[in-house]
Tab-separated table of C-alpha atoms and ligand atoms in Angstrom:
chain	number	residue	atom	x	y	z
A	1	UNK	CA	55.747	145.143	168.298
A	2	UNK	CA	54.365	148.384	169.746
A	3	UNK	CA	52.586	146.461	172.471
A	4	UNK	CA	55.873	144.780	173.373
A	5	UNK	CA	57.828	148.068	173.708
A	6	UNK	CA	56.715	149.144	177.188
A	7	UNK	CA	57.625	145.782	178.680
A	8	UNK	CA	60.993	145.823	176.891
A	9	UNK	CA	61.572	149.317	178.294
A	10	UNK	CA	60.567	148.101	181.740
A	11	UNK	CA	63.166	145.346	181.529
A	12	UNK	CA	65.897	147.724	180.426
A	13	UNK	CA	64.973	150.318	183.114
A	14	UNK	CA	65.324	147.679	185.809
A	15	UNK	CA	68.684	146.762	184.279
A	16	UNK	CA	69.976	150.332	184.239
A	17	UNK	CA	68.767	151.012	187.818
A	18	UNK	CA	70.621	147.845	188.857
A	19	UNK	CA	73.770	149.018	187.052
A	20	UNK	CA	73.628	152.459	188.758
A	21	UNK	CA	73.187	150.855	192.201
A	22	UNK	CA	76.135	148.541	191.531
A	23	UNK	CA	78.389	151.418	190.416
A	24	UNK	CA	77.392	153.569	193.457
A	25	UNK	CA	78.101	150.668	195.828
A	26	UNK	CA	81.515	150.153	194.253
A	27	UNK	CA	82.399	153.868	194.503
A	28	UNK	CA	81.190	153.951	198.128
A	29	UNK	CA	83.332	150.965	198.982
A	30	UNK	CA	86.450	152.517	197.433
A	31	UNK	CA	85.821	155.828	199.269
A	32	UNK	CA	85.339	153.932	202.545
A	33	UNK	CA	88.641	152.071	202.137
A	34	UNK	CA	90.562	155.250	201.211
A	35	UNK	CA	89.115	157.279	204.115
A	36	UNK	CA	89.812	154.442	206.541
A	37	UNK	CA	93.454	154.163	205.481
A	38	UNK	CA	93.983	157.929	205.653
A	39	UNK	CA	92.445	158.287	209.120
A	40	UNK	CA	94.457	155.397	210.521
A	41	UNK	CA	97.037	156.602	213.041
A	42	UNK	CA	100.310	155.128	214.168
A	43	UNK	CA	100.108	153.444	217.514
A	44	UNK	CA	101.079	155.748	220.318
A	45	UNK	CA	101.975	154.869	223.879
A	46	UNK	CA	101.216	151.693	225.804
A	47	UNK	CA	98.002	149.747	225.381
A	48	UNK	CA	97.001	150.034	229.067
A	49	UNK	CA	96.870	153.823	228.953
A	50	UNK	CA	95.148	154.189	225.610
A	51	UNK	CA	93.019	151.027	225.223
A	52	UNK	CA	89.862	152.127	223.365
A	53	UNK	CA	87.535	150.559	225.957
A	54	UNK	CA	89.049	152.820	228.633
A	55	UNK	CA	88.516	156.005	226.702
A	56	UNK	CA	85.683	158.073	228.229
A	57	UNK	CA	82.629	158.082	225.937
A	58	UNK	CA	79.864	160.665	225.369
A	59	UNK	CA	77.824	161.710	228.394
A	60	UNK	CA	74.176	160.550	228.743
A	61	UNK	CA	72.792	163.899	227.479
A	62	UNK	CA	74.500	163.421	224.177
A	63	UNK	CA	73.854	159.690	223.913
A	64	UNK	CA	70.118	160.004	224.625
A	65	UNK	CA	69.736	163.307	222.828
A	66	UNK	CA	70.516	164.171	219.189
A	67	UNK	CA	72.523	160.999	218.678
A	68	UNK	CA	69.630	158.746	219.574
A	69	UNK	CA	67.243	160.786	217.466
A	70	UNK	CA	69.597	160.523	214.497
A	71	UNK	CA	69.922	156.736	214.844
A	72	UNK	CA	66.158	156.285	215.160
A	73	UNK	CA	65.417	158.554	212.198
A	74	UNK	CA	67.893	156.673	210.028
A	75	UNK	CA	66.189	153.430	211.028
A	76	UNK	CA	62.806	154.864	210.176
A	77	UNK	CA	63.969	156.009	206.752
A	78	UNK	CA	65.500	152.587	205.991
A	79	UNK	CA	62.311	150.862	207.159
A	80	UNK	CA	60.234	153.126	204.933
A	81	UNK	CA	62.466	152.304	201.981
A	82	UNK	CA	61.990	148.552	202.482
A	83	UNK	CA	58.269	148.937	203.197
A	84	UNK	CA	57.689	150.920	200.018
A	85	UNK	CA	60.427	149.423	197.854
A	86	UNK	CA	59.340	145.801	198.140
A	87	UNK	CA	55.717	146.379	197.059
A	88	UNK	CA	56.921	148.672	194.272
A	89	UNK	CA	59.319	145.999	193.079
A	90	UNK	CA	56.500	143.462	193.292
A	91	UNK	CA	54.192	145.732	191.284
A	92	UNK	CA	56.783	145.990	188.522
A	93	UNK	CA	57.578	142.271	188.560
A	94	UNK	CA	54.945	141.046	186.031
A	95	UNK	CA	55.958	143.574	183.398
A	96	UNK	CA	59.621	142.847	184.126
A	97	UNK	CA	58.919	139.158	183.472
A	98	UNK	CA	56.929	139.938	180.308
A	99	UNK	CA	59.775	142.132	179.164
A	100	UNK	CA	62.278	139.353	179.823
A	101	UNK	CA	60.156	136.884	177.814
A	102	UNK	CA	59.676	139.337	174.938
A	103	UNK	CA	63.388	140.029	174.924
A	104	UNK	CA	64.138	136.286	174.894
A	105	UNK	CA	61.761	135.788	171.948
A	106	UNK	CA	63.267	138.718	170.062
A	107	UNK	CA	66.766	137.321	170.669
A	108	UNK	CA	65.711	133.888	169.394
A	109	UNK	CA	64.139	135.370	166.245
A	110	UNK	CA	67.248	137.490	165.646
A	111	UNK	CA	69.583	134.504	166.075
A	112	UNK	CA	67.326	132.343	163.894
A	113	UNK	CA	67.499	134.932	161.125
A	114	UNK	CA	71.301	134.783	161.316
A	115	UNK	CA	71.183	130.983	160.939
A	116	UNK	CA	68.756	131.357	158.008
A	117	UNK	CA	71.004	133.907	156.255
A	118	UNK	CA	73.269	133.211	153.234
A	119	UNK	CA	76.591	131.461	153.825
A	120	UNK	CA	78.476	134.663	152.967
A	121	UNK	CA	76.797	136.293	155.993
A	122	UNK	CA	77.720	133.394	158.261
A	123	UNK	CA	74.375	131.573	158.039
A	124	UNK	CA	73.357	128.128	156.814
A	125	UNK	CA	71.701	129.464	153.662
A	126	UNK	CA	68.152	128.141	154.072
A	127	UNK	CA	67.181	131.025	151.773
A	128	UNK	CA	69.469	129.638	149.059
A	129	UNK	CA	66.977	126.818	148.518
A	130	UNK	CA	63.758	128.097	150.135
A	131	UNK	CA	63.931	131.549	148.586
A	132	UNK	CA	64.362	134.934	150.271
A	133	UNK	CA	62.179	135.090	153.376
A	134	UNK	CA	61.271	131.414	152.838
A	135	UNK	CA	58.811	132.226	150.033
A	136	UNK	CA	59.728	129.101	148.018
A	137	UNK	CA	62.534	128.394	145.581
A	138	UNK	CA	64.567	125.629	144.024
A	139	UNK	CA	67.314	123.515	145.517
A	140	UNK	CA	70.533	123.595	143.497
A	141	UNK	CA	71.119	120.562	141.245
A	142	UNK	CA	70.214	117.356	143.058
A	143	UNK	CA	71.833	114.209	141.733
A	144	UNK	CA	69.659	111.247	140.742
A	145	UNK	CA	71.589	107.996	140.963
A	146	UNK	CA	70.925	104.575	139.443
A	147	UNK	CA	70.720	101.144	141.037
A	148	UNK	CA	74.524	100.853	141.190
A	149	UNK	CA	74.928	104.361	142.529
A	150	UNK	CA	75.962	105.693	139.114
A	151	UNK	CA	75.140	109.276	138.086
A	152	UNK	CA	71.918	109.552	136.068
A	153	UNK	CA	71.146	113.268	135.947
A	154	UNK	CA	71.200	116.478	137.933
A	155	UNK	CA	67.744	117.964	138.501
A	156	UNK	CA	66.444	121.107	140.185
A	157	UNK	CA	64.131	120.161	143.037
A	158	UNK	CA	61.465	122.658	144.122
A	159	UNK	CA	61.953	123.753	147.720
A	160	UNK	CA	58.562	124.468	149.307
A	161	UNK	CA	57.737	127.866	150.758
A	162	UNK	CA	58.299	127.748	154.501
A	163	UNK	CA	56.650	131.070	155.299
A	164	UNK	CA	53.500	128.928	155.618
A	165	UNK	CA	55.021	125.797	157.169
A	166	UNK	CA	53.627	126.542	160.648
A	167	UNK	CA	50.140	126.824	159.138
A	168	UNK	CA	50.298	123.140	158.113
A	169	UNK	CA	52.628	121.494	160.654
A	170	UNK	CA	52.919	121.790	164.430
A	171	UNK	CA	56.158	123.136	165.882
A	172	UNK	CA	57.098	119.610	166.942
A	173	UNK	CA	56.602	118.305	163.397
A	174	UNK	CA	58.699	121.140	161.940
A	175	UNK	CA	61.387	120.381	164.537
A	176	UNK	CA	61.474	116.764	163.294
A	177	UNK	CA	61.975	117.921	159.684
A	178	UNK	CA	64.749	120.334	160.715
A	179	UNK	CA	66.564	117.831	162.910
A	180	UNK	CA	66.378	114.828	160.559
A	181	UNK	CA	65.851	116.545	157.174
A	182	UNK	CA	63.826	114.763	154.447
A	183	UNK	CA	65.971	111.787	153.484
A	184	UNK	CA	65.696	111.124	149.750
A	185	UNK	CA	65.314	114.835	149.006
A	186	UNK	CA	67.771	117.767	148.989
A	187	UNK	CA	66.615	118.831	152.463
A	188	UNK	CA	69.568	117.981	154.734
A	189	UNK	CA	69.456	117.007	158.406
A	190	UNK	CA	70.377	120.072	160.469
A	191	UNK	CA	70.099	118.827	164.056
A	192	UNK	CA	72.956	117.089	165.868
A	193	UNK	CA	70.632	114.089	166.457
A	194	UNK	CA	70.234	113.708	162.678
A	195	UNK	CA	73.971	114.140	162.088
A	196	UNK	CA	73.746	117.864	161.287
A	197	UNK	CA	75.688	120.863	162.622
A	198	UNK	CA	73.059	122.598	164.803
A	199	UNK	CA	72.321	122.267	168.515
A	200	UNK	CA	68.772	121.834	169.746
A	201	UNK	CA	68.755	125.484	170.857
A	202	UNK	CA	69.746	126.614	167.366
A	203	UNK	CA	66.875	124.516	165.968
A	204	UNK	CA	64.537	126.334	168.390
A	205	UNK	CA	65.949	129.643	167.181
A	206	UNK	CA	65.220	128.678	163.568
A	207	UNK	CA	61.653	127.736	164.523
A	208	UNK	CA	61.251	131.090	166.302
A	209	UNK	CA	62.492	132.834	163.153
A	210	UNK	CA	60.106	130.790	160.985
A	211	UNK	CA	57.302	131.819	163.357
A	212	UNK	CA	58.153	135.467	162.729
A	213	UNK	CA	57.850	135.211	158.918
A	214	UNK	CA	54.603	133.208	158.616
A	215	UNK	CA	51.800	134.469	156.381
A	216	UNK	CA	48.387	134.746	157.981
A	217	UNK	CA	45.806	132.119	157.128
A	218	UNK	CA	43.910	134.656	154.987
A	219	UNK	CA	47.043	135.595	153.043
A	220	UNK	CA	47.858	131.920	152.423
A	221	UNK	CA	44.285	131.108	151.320
A	222	UNK	CA	44.340	134.070	148.926
A	223	UNK	CA	47.746	133.040	147.568
A	224	UNK	CA	46.696	129.408	147.061
A	225	UNK	CA	43.437	130.352	145.330
A	226	UNK	CA	45.235	132.845	143.065
A	227	UNK	CA	47.793	130.144	142.188
A	228	UNK	CA	44.879	127.843	141.383
A	229	UNK	CA	43.329	130.433	139.052
A	230	UNK	CA	46.658	130.865	137.246
A	231	UNK	CA	46.904	127.106	136.835
A	232	UNK	CA	43.326	126.869	135.508
A	233	UNK	CA	43.813	129.855	133.181
A	234	UNK	CA	41.157	131.917	135.000
A	235	UNK	CA	41.113	135.685	135.468
A	236	UNK	CA	42.302	136.962	138.858
A	237	UNK	CA	39.389	136.850	141.305
A	238	UNK	CA	37.226	134.663	138.984
A	239	UNK	CA	34.847	132.138	140.560
A	240	UNK	CA	36.272	128.618	140.825
A	241	UNK	CA	33.979	125.622	140.263
A	242	UNK	CA	35.158	123.291	142.999
A	243	UNK	CA	32.922	120.461	141.772
A	244	UNK	CA	34.940	120.236	138.535
A	245	UNK	CA	37.372	117.260	138.730
A	246	UNK	CA	39.932	119.320	136.763
A	247	UNK	CA	40.058	121.702	139.737
A	248	UNK	CA	40.861	118.802	142.085
A	249	UNK	CA	43.671	117.669	139.806
A	250	UNK	CA	45.036	121.230	139.647
A	251	UNK	CA	45.061	121.444	143.448
A	252	UNK	CA	46.824	118.093	143.683
A	253	UNK	CA	49.671	119.539	141.552
A	254	UNK	CA	49.276	123.168	142.643
A	255	UNK	CA	52.168	125.471	141.810
A	256	UNK	CA	54.642	122.727	140.826
A	257	UNK	CA	54.804	123.609	137.114
A	258	UNK	CA	54.564	127.369	137.754
A	259	UNK	CA	56.810	127.311	140.826
A	260	UNK	CA	54.266	129.208	142.973
A	261	UNK	CA	55.401	129.056	146.608
A	262	UNK	CA	57.847	126.291	145.678
A	263	UNK	CA	54.922	123.904	145.145
A	264	UNK	CA	54.188	123.945	148.879
A	265	UNK	CA	50.413	123.898	148.214
A	266	UNK	CA	50.546	120.685	146.181
A	267	UNK	CA	49.845	117.118	147.279
A	268	UNK	CA	52.014	115.713	144.477
A	269	UNK	CA	55.308	116.917	145.974
A	270	UNK	CA	54.843	114.201	148.593
A	271	UNK	CA	52.497	111.714	146.942
A	272	UNK	CA	53.876	111.506	143.374
A	273	UNK	CA	57.460	110.427	142.788
A	274	UNK	CA	59.476	112.992	140.830
A	275	UNK	CA	56.767	115.674	140.959
A	276	UNK	CA	59.138	118.166	142.605
A	277	UNK	CA	61.629	118.072	139.732
A	278	UNK	CA	59.735	116.840	136.636
A	279	UNK	CA	59.103	120.444	135.497
A	280	UNK	CA	62.592	121.779	136.226
A	281	UNK	CA	65.993	121.829	134.529
A	282	UNK	CA	67.624	118.461	133.832
A	283	UNK	CA	71.246	117.999	132.936
A	284	UNK	CA	72.210	116.344	130.700
A	285	UNK	CA	69.012	117.276	128.890
A	286	UNK	CA	68.795	113.896	127.143
A	287	UNK	CA	69.140	111.845	130.359
A	288	UNK	CA	66.812	108.819	130.600
A	289	UNK	CA	64.489	109.771	133.463
A	290	UNK	CA	61.900	107.043	132.889
A	291	UNK	CA	62.557	105.619	136.366
A	292	UNK	CA	62.238	109.013	138.011
A	293	UNK	CA	59.394	111.110	136.581
A	294	UNK	CA	55.991	110.953	134.903
A	295	UNK	CA	54.243	108.701	137.344
A	296	UNK	CA	50.486	108.925	137.748
A	297	UNK	CA	49.137	111.318	140.374
A	298	UNK	CA	49.329	109.816	143.844
A	299	UNK	CA	51.512	106.858	142.866
A	300	UNK	CA	53.426	107.382	146.117
A	301	UNK	CA	56.703	108.918	147.301
A	302	UNK	CA	57.378	110.359	150.750
A	303	UNK	CA	53.616	110.100	151.332
A	304	UNK	CA	51.882	106.775	150.672
A	305	UNK	CA	50.566	105.741	147.278
A	306	UNK	CA	46.931	106.749	146.999
A	307	UNK	CA	46.166	104.848	143.806
A	308	UNK	CA	44.014	101.853	143.022
A	309	UNK	CA	44.202	98.903	145.332
A	310	UNK	CA	47.679	99.746	146.615
A	311	UNK	CA	46.349	100.982	149.934
A	312	UNK	CA	43.139	100.011	151.685
A	313	UNK	CA	40.570	102.781	151.637
A	314	UNK	CA	41.079	104.504	154.982
A	315	UNK	CA	38.104	106.842	154.883
A	316	UNK	CA	34.540	105.627	154.563
A	317	UNK	CA	32.918	108.997	153.951
A	318	UNK	CA	33.859	112.129	152.079
A	319	UNK	CA	33.531	114.128	155.302
A	320	UNK	CA	36.046	111.907	157.084
A	321	UNK	CA	38.535	112.322	154.228
A	322	UNK	CA	38.034	116.097	154.138
A	323	UNK	CA	38.531	116.218	157.872
A	324	UNK	CA	41.834	114.313	157.503
A	325	UNK	CA	43.099	116.696	154.816
A	326	UNK	CA	42.011	119.579	157.037
A	327	UNK	CA	43.909	118.473	160.160
A	328	UNK	CA	46.616	116.151	158.810
A	329	UNK	CA	48.133	113.324	160.826
A	330	UNK	CA	49.561	113.399	164.331
A	331	UNK	CA	52.341	111.188	165.589
A	332	UNK	CA	50.952	107.927	166.953
A	333	UNK	CA	47.304	108.961	166.501
A	334	UNK	CA	44.792	106.870	164.557
A	335	UNK	CA	43.494	108.249	161.264
A	336	UNK	CA	40.757	106.692	159.149
A	337	UNK	CA	40.174	102.993	159.763
A	338	UNK	CA	43.649	101.655	160.522
A	339	UNK	CA	46.110	104.439	159.724
A	340	UNK	CA	48.632	105.407	162.394
A	341	UNK	CA	49.930	108.930	161.872
A	342	UNK	CA	53.578	109.932	161.726
A	343	UNK	CA	52.892	113.690	161.799
A	344	UNK	CA	54.263	114.000	158.250
A	345	UNK	CA	50.902	114.535	156.504
A	346	UNK	CA	50.242	118.290	156.794
A	347	UNK	CA	46.956	119.762	158.028
A	348	UNK	CA	45.940	121.930	155.078
A	349	UNK	CA	42.773	123.545	156.403
A	350	UNK	CA	43.585	123.977	160.079
A	351	UNK	CA	46.682	125.445	161.723
A	352	UNK	CA	47.687	122.833	164.329
A	353	UNK	CA	49.468	125.505	166.428
A	354	UNK	CA	46.309	127.429	167.340
A	355	UNK	CA	43.056	126.484	169.092
A	356	UNK	CA	41.015	128.094	166.290
A	357	UNK	CA	39.451	125.942	163.558
A	358	UNK	CA	39.897	126.452	159.806
A	359	UNK	CA	42.852	128.836	160.039
A	360	UNK	CA	45.061	126.893	157.609
A	361	UNK	CA	46.149	127.344	153.968
A	362	UNK	CA	43.167	125.884	152.062
A	363	UNK	CA	39.577	127.071	151.827
A	364	UNK	CA	36.746	124.574	152.349
A	365	UNK	CA	36.204	124.500	148.585
A	366	UNK	CA	39.816	123.508	147.987
A	367	UNK	CA	39.695	120.800	150.659
A	368	UNK	CA	36.559	119.324	149.158
A	369	UNK	CA	37.883	119.364	145.594
A	370	UNK	CA	41.189	117.793	146.715
A	371	UNK	CA	39.300	115.093	148.641
A	372	UNK	CA	37.057	114.261	145.652
A	373	UNK	CA	40.036	114.061	143.310
A	374	UNK	CA	42.020	111.942	145.783
A	375	UNK	CA	39.149	109.495	146.228
A	376	UNK	CA	38.829	109.193	142.431
A	377	UNK	CA	42.457	107.982	142.294
A	378	UNK	CA	41.631	104.951	144.389
A	379	UNK	CA	40.293	103.368	141.196
A	380	UNK	CA	38.879	99.997	142.102
A	381	UNK	CA	36.441	101.494	144.621
A	382	UNK	CA	33.955	104.160	143.595
A	383	UNK	CA	34.801	107.786	144.534
A	384	UNK	CA	33.184	108.923	147.753
A	385	UNK	CA	30.013	110.424	146.280
A	386	UNK	CA	31.574	113.429	144.603
A	387	UNK	CA	29.513	113.429	141.401
A	388	UNK	CA	27.503	116.583	140.754
A	389	UNK	CA	27.504	119.536	143.064
A	390	UNK	CA	27.391	118.530	146.685
A	391	UNK	CA	27.069	121.295	149.253
A	392	UNK	CA	30.330	122.081	150.991
A	393	UNK	CA	30.140	120.340	154.369
A	394	UNK	CA	30.079	122.642	157.401
A	395	UNK	CA	33.363	123.138	159.228
A	396	UNK	CA	33.679	120.867	162.273
A	397	UNK	CA	33.823	122.528	165.678
A	398	UNK	CA	37.173	121.118	166.696
A	399	UNK	CA	40.287	120.028	164.893
A	400	UNK	CA	40.235	116.469	166.232
A	401	UNK	CA	39.784	113.387	164.104
A	402	UNK	CA	36.594	111.454	164.529
A	403	UNK	CA	36.289	107.780	163.821
A	404	UNK	CA	33.616	107.015	161.279
A	405	UNK	CA	32.111	103.795	160.022
A	406	UNK	CA	31.628	100.532	161.911
A	407	UNK	CA	33.591	99.755	165.016
B	1	LIG	C1	69.938	122.215	149.541
B	1	LIG	C2	68.662	122.872	149.602
B	1	LIG	C3	68.028	123.115	150.955
B	1	LIG	C4	68.563	123.776	152.036
B	1	LIG	C5	69.942	124.401	152.172
B	1	LIG	C6	67.526	123.779	153.038
B	1	LIG	N1	66.395	123.145	152.600
B	1	LIG	FE1	64.687	122.868	153.627
B	1	LIG	N2	63.939	121.729	152.119
B	1	LIG	C7	64.544	121.581	150.874
B	1	LIG	C8	63.664	120.794	150.030
B	1	LIG	C9	63.950	120.406	148.587
B	1	LIG	C10	62.531	120.461	150.802
B	1	LIG	C11	61.320	119.622	150.371
B	1	LIG	C12	61.712	118.183	150.362
B	1	LIG	C13	60.611	117.321	149.829
B	1	LIG	O1	60.392	117.375	148.616
B	1	LIG	O2	59.991	116.604	150.613
B	1	LIG	C14	62.732	121.078	152.111
B	1	LIG	C15	61.823	120.996	153.159
B	1	LIG	C16	61.879	121.795	154.289
B	1	LIG	C17	60.836	121.903	155.286
B	1	LIG	C18	59.506	121.138	155.263
B	1	LIG	C19	58.523	121.960	154.497
B	1	LIG	C20	57.291	121.195	154.041
B	1	LIG	O3	56.219	121.782	154.050
B	1	LIG	O4	57.399	120.026	153.643
B	1	LIG	C21	61.268	122.809	156.215
B	1	LIG	C22	60.518	123.289	157.447
B	1	LIG	C23	62.589	123.262	155.806
B	1	LIG	N3	62.925	122.619	154.647
B	1	LIG	C24	63.342	124.208	156.492
B	1	LIG	C25	64.674	124.513	156.179
B	1	LIG	C26	65.527	125.354	156.990
B	1	LIG	C27	65.106	126.076	158.251
B	1	LIG	C28	66.750	125.368	156.381
B	1	LIG	C29	68.031	126.049	156.841
B	1	LIG	C30	68.580	125.606	158.106
B	1	LIG	C31	66.641	124.576	155.176
B	1	LIG	N4	65.370	124.069	155.090
B	1	LIG	C32	67.666	124.403	154.275
B	1	LIG	C33	65.770	122.062	150.489
B	1	LIG	C34	66.668	122.727	151.322
B	2	LIG	C1	54.543	117.072	153.176
B	2	LIG	C2	54.159	115.862	152.513
B	2	LIG	C3	52.682	115.626	152.219
B	2	LIG	C4	51.803	116.459	151.555
B	2	LIG	C5	52.073	117.852	150.991
B	2	LIG	C6	50.550	115.748	151.478
B	2	LIG	N1	50.658	114.546	152.104
B	2	LIG	FE1	49.175	113.166	152.261
B	2	LIG	N2	50.373	112.011	153.422
B	2	LIG	C7	51.713	112.245	153.670
B	2	LIG	C8	52.207	111.182	154.506
B	2	LIG	C9	53.645	111.071	155.011
B	2	LIG	C10	51.131	110.307	154.754
B	2	LIG	C11	51.120	109.043	155.616
B	2	LIG	C12	50.500	109.338	156.967
B	2	LIG	C13	51.512	109.695	158.015
B	2	LIG	O1	52.707	109.340	157.860
B	2	LIG	O2	51.124	110.317	159.001
B	2	LIG	C14	50.005	110.847	154.043
B	2	LIG	C15	48.732	110.258	154.028
B	2	LIG	C16	47.714	110.644	153.205
B	2	LIG	C17	46.457	109.931	153.040
B	2	LIG	C18	46.101	108.635	153.746
B	2	LIG	C19	46.695	107.515	152.959
B	2	LIG	C20	46.421	106.160	153.583
B	2	LIG	O3	45.784	105.344	152.917
B	2	LIG	O4	46.877	105.935	154.703
B	2	LIG	C21	45.731	110.617	152.142
B	2	LIG	C22	44.340	110.257	151.636
B	2	LIG	C23	46.500	111.778	151.749
B	2	LIG	N3	47.699	111.772	152.411
B	2	LIG	C24	46.082	112.725	150.829
B	2	LIG	C25	46.751	113.913	150.571
B	2	LIG	C26	46.225	114.990	149.759
B	2	LIG	C27	44.907	114.948	149.014
B	2	LIG	C28	47.127	116.000	149.812
B	2	LIG	C29	47.015	117.401	149.209
B	2	LIG	C30	45.812	118.129	149.490
B	2	LIG	C31	48.258	115.547	150.624
B	2	LIG	N4	47.974	114.284	151.068
B	2	LIG	C32	49.401	116.274	150.864
B	2	LIG	C33	52.455	113.323	153.217
B	2	LIG	C34	51.939	114.409	152.553
C-alpha cells in the first residue's frame, strides 16, 4: 500500500494541475470576451476614410525596436516552455501510468467489496454463505429433492473458504465458477452468461476483491495443518505422522465435521456425495437421507469417483499422483494416462497464479498422505507403494504435469 502511494499521488497531482489549467483557460476566455465587447466602438464615418488598412501604422523605429524584441522574447519563452515541459511530462509519464493502474486496481477491489457485501448494504451477500471476509461458512438451508422433485429435507451445506481460492485455482477457473456457479450445489450462477445478474466487469471486480483478501501460502499451510491436528486430536504444533493412513483419511475429509474453513481443505466436498452437508443440521430431523449421505470416501460427486474399479487408474506412480494433487487439472490438458482436465480439480500444493513452485495450501507431507490414501481407495489395484515410511519426494522444479509410464 505504502509503495503504491507515491504513484497514486502522482496521478492525482497531474489531475489537479490539469484542472487548474482548465479553470485558468476558461477565466482567460471570459475576460477576453468581456474586454473585447467593452472596447468595441460604434462605427463612425465612411469606410473609405477610416478603413483600418489605411490607418498609418507604427514607424520602423518602433516596429524593429522594442516591439520586435518583445515578440522575439515571448517566442523564446514559449519555446523554452515546450522544450522543458515535454521532457518533464515524459519523465513523469511512467509513474502517472503506474498510478493510473494502481488506482484502477483499487477501484476494482473497492467495487468488488461492495458486490461481496450483505444484501442490506446493497451487495450480493457472498459473505452470507462464505462467511465474513470469505473465511468459510454455511449456505442457508438447501433443499434435497427426490426422484419426482418432491421435498426430502433441508440441509445446511458448508460453503468453502474463498480467502484461499486463488491459491488452488487460476483466475480463469475462479471466473468459470463465478459465472456458471456449481450446479447441484447452493452456489448460484452469478455471470450473465450463466443466467446470473452480474456483468463480466462485475465478475472481474469480484475476482479483484478476492485477490485482495487471500491468505499467504504459509498462512494457509499453517491453518490446514492446525485443522489436521484438531481432527486427529493432537496438541497444537505436535508432529504429524504423514505415513499413517489415518492421517490421509483425515486430510481427505479435512474440516468438514469441524467446519474449519468451510471444509475448503477437504477432498470429500467434491469427491464424496453428501460430504458437505452430512455433518450439518437436517430438517426434518427424521428425514430419510439414505440416498444422500454416508457414502464411502471418494465414491464420486462433482469430482469423479475414485473408488475401486469405477475409474481406470490414471497415475502409474505415487510421484505422478502427488504431482497431480499439487498442480490440479487445467482445461483441455492431459493428466495421468488418459484424463483430460476441466480445470475443476484444484492444485493443492502449488498456486497456479504465480511462477513459484509449492506456494499452495498443502505441505509436501499432506500431499503425500492424501495421495497414499487416495490410491488405497482404488481397491482392486494395490496402493502405489505407500506402505511403511517412504521419504517425501523432492518438489519438482516446475508446476507442469509430466507424463509417466509407457507411451
Ligand atoms: C447461497 C449460498 C452462496 C452464496 C450466496 C454464494 N456462494 Fe459461493 N459457494 C457456495 C457453496 C455451497 C459452494 C461450494 C459448492 C460445492 O460444494 O461444490 C460455493 C463455491 C464457491 C467458489 C468455489 C470455491 C471452491 O474452492 O470450490 C467460489 C470462488 C465462490 N463460491 C464465490 C462466491 C462469490 C464471489 C459469491 C458472491 C457473488 C458467492 N460465492 C455467493 C455457496 C454460496
Ligand atoms: C473443488 C472440487 C475438488 C476438490 C476439492 C478435489 N477434487 Fe479431485 N477432482 C475434481 C474434479 C472435477 C476432477 C476431474 C478432473 C477434471 O475435471 O479436471 C478431479 C480428479 C481427481 C483425480 C483423478 C481422477 C481420475 O481418475 O480421473 C484424483 C486422483 C483426485 N481428483 C483426487 C483428489 C484428492 C486426493 C483431493 C484432495 C486432496 C481432491 N481430488 C480434491 C474435483 C475436486
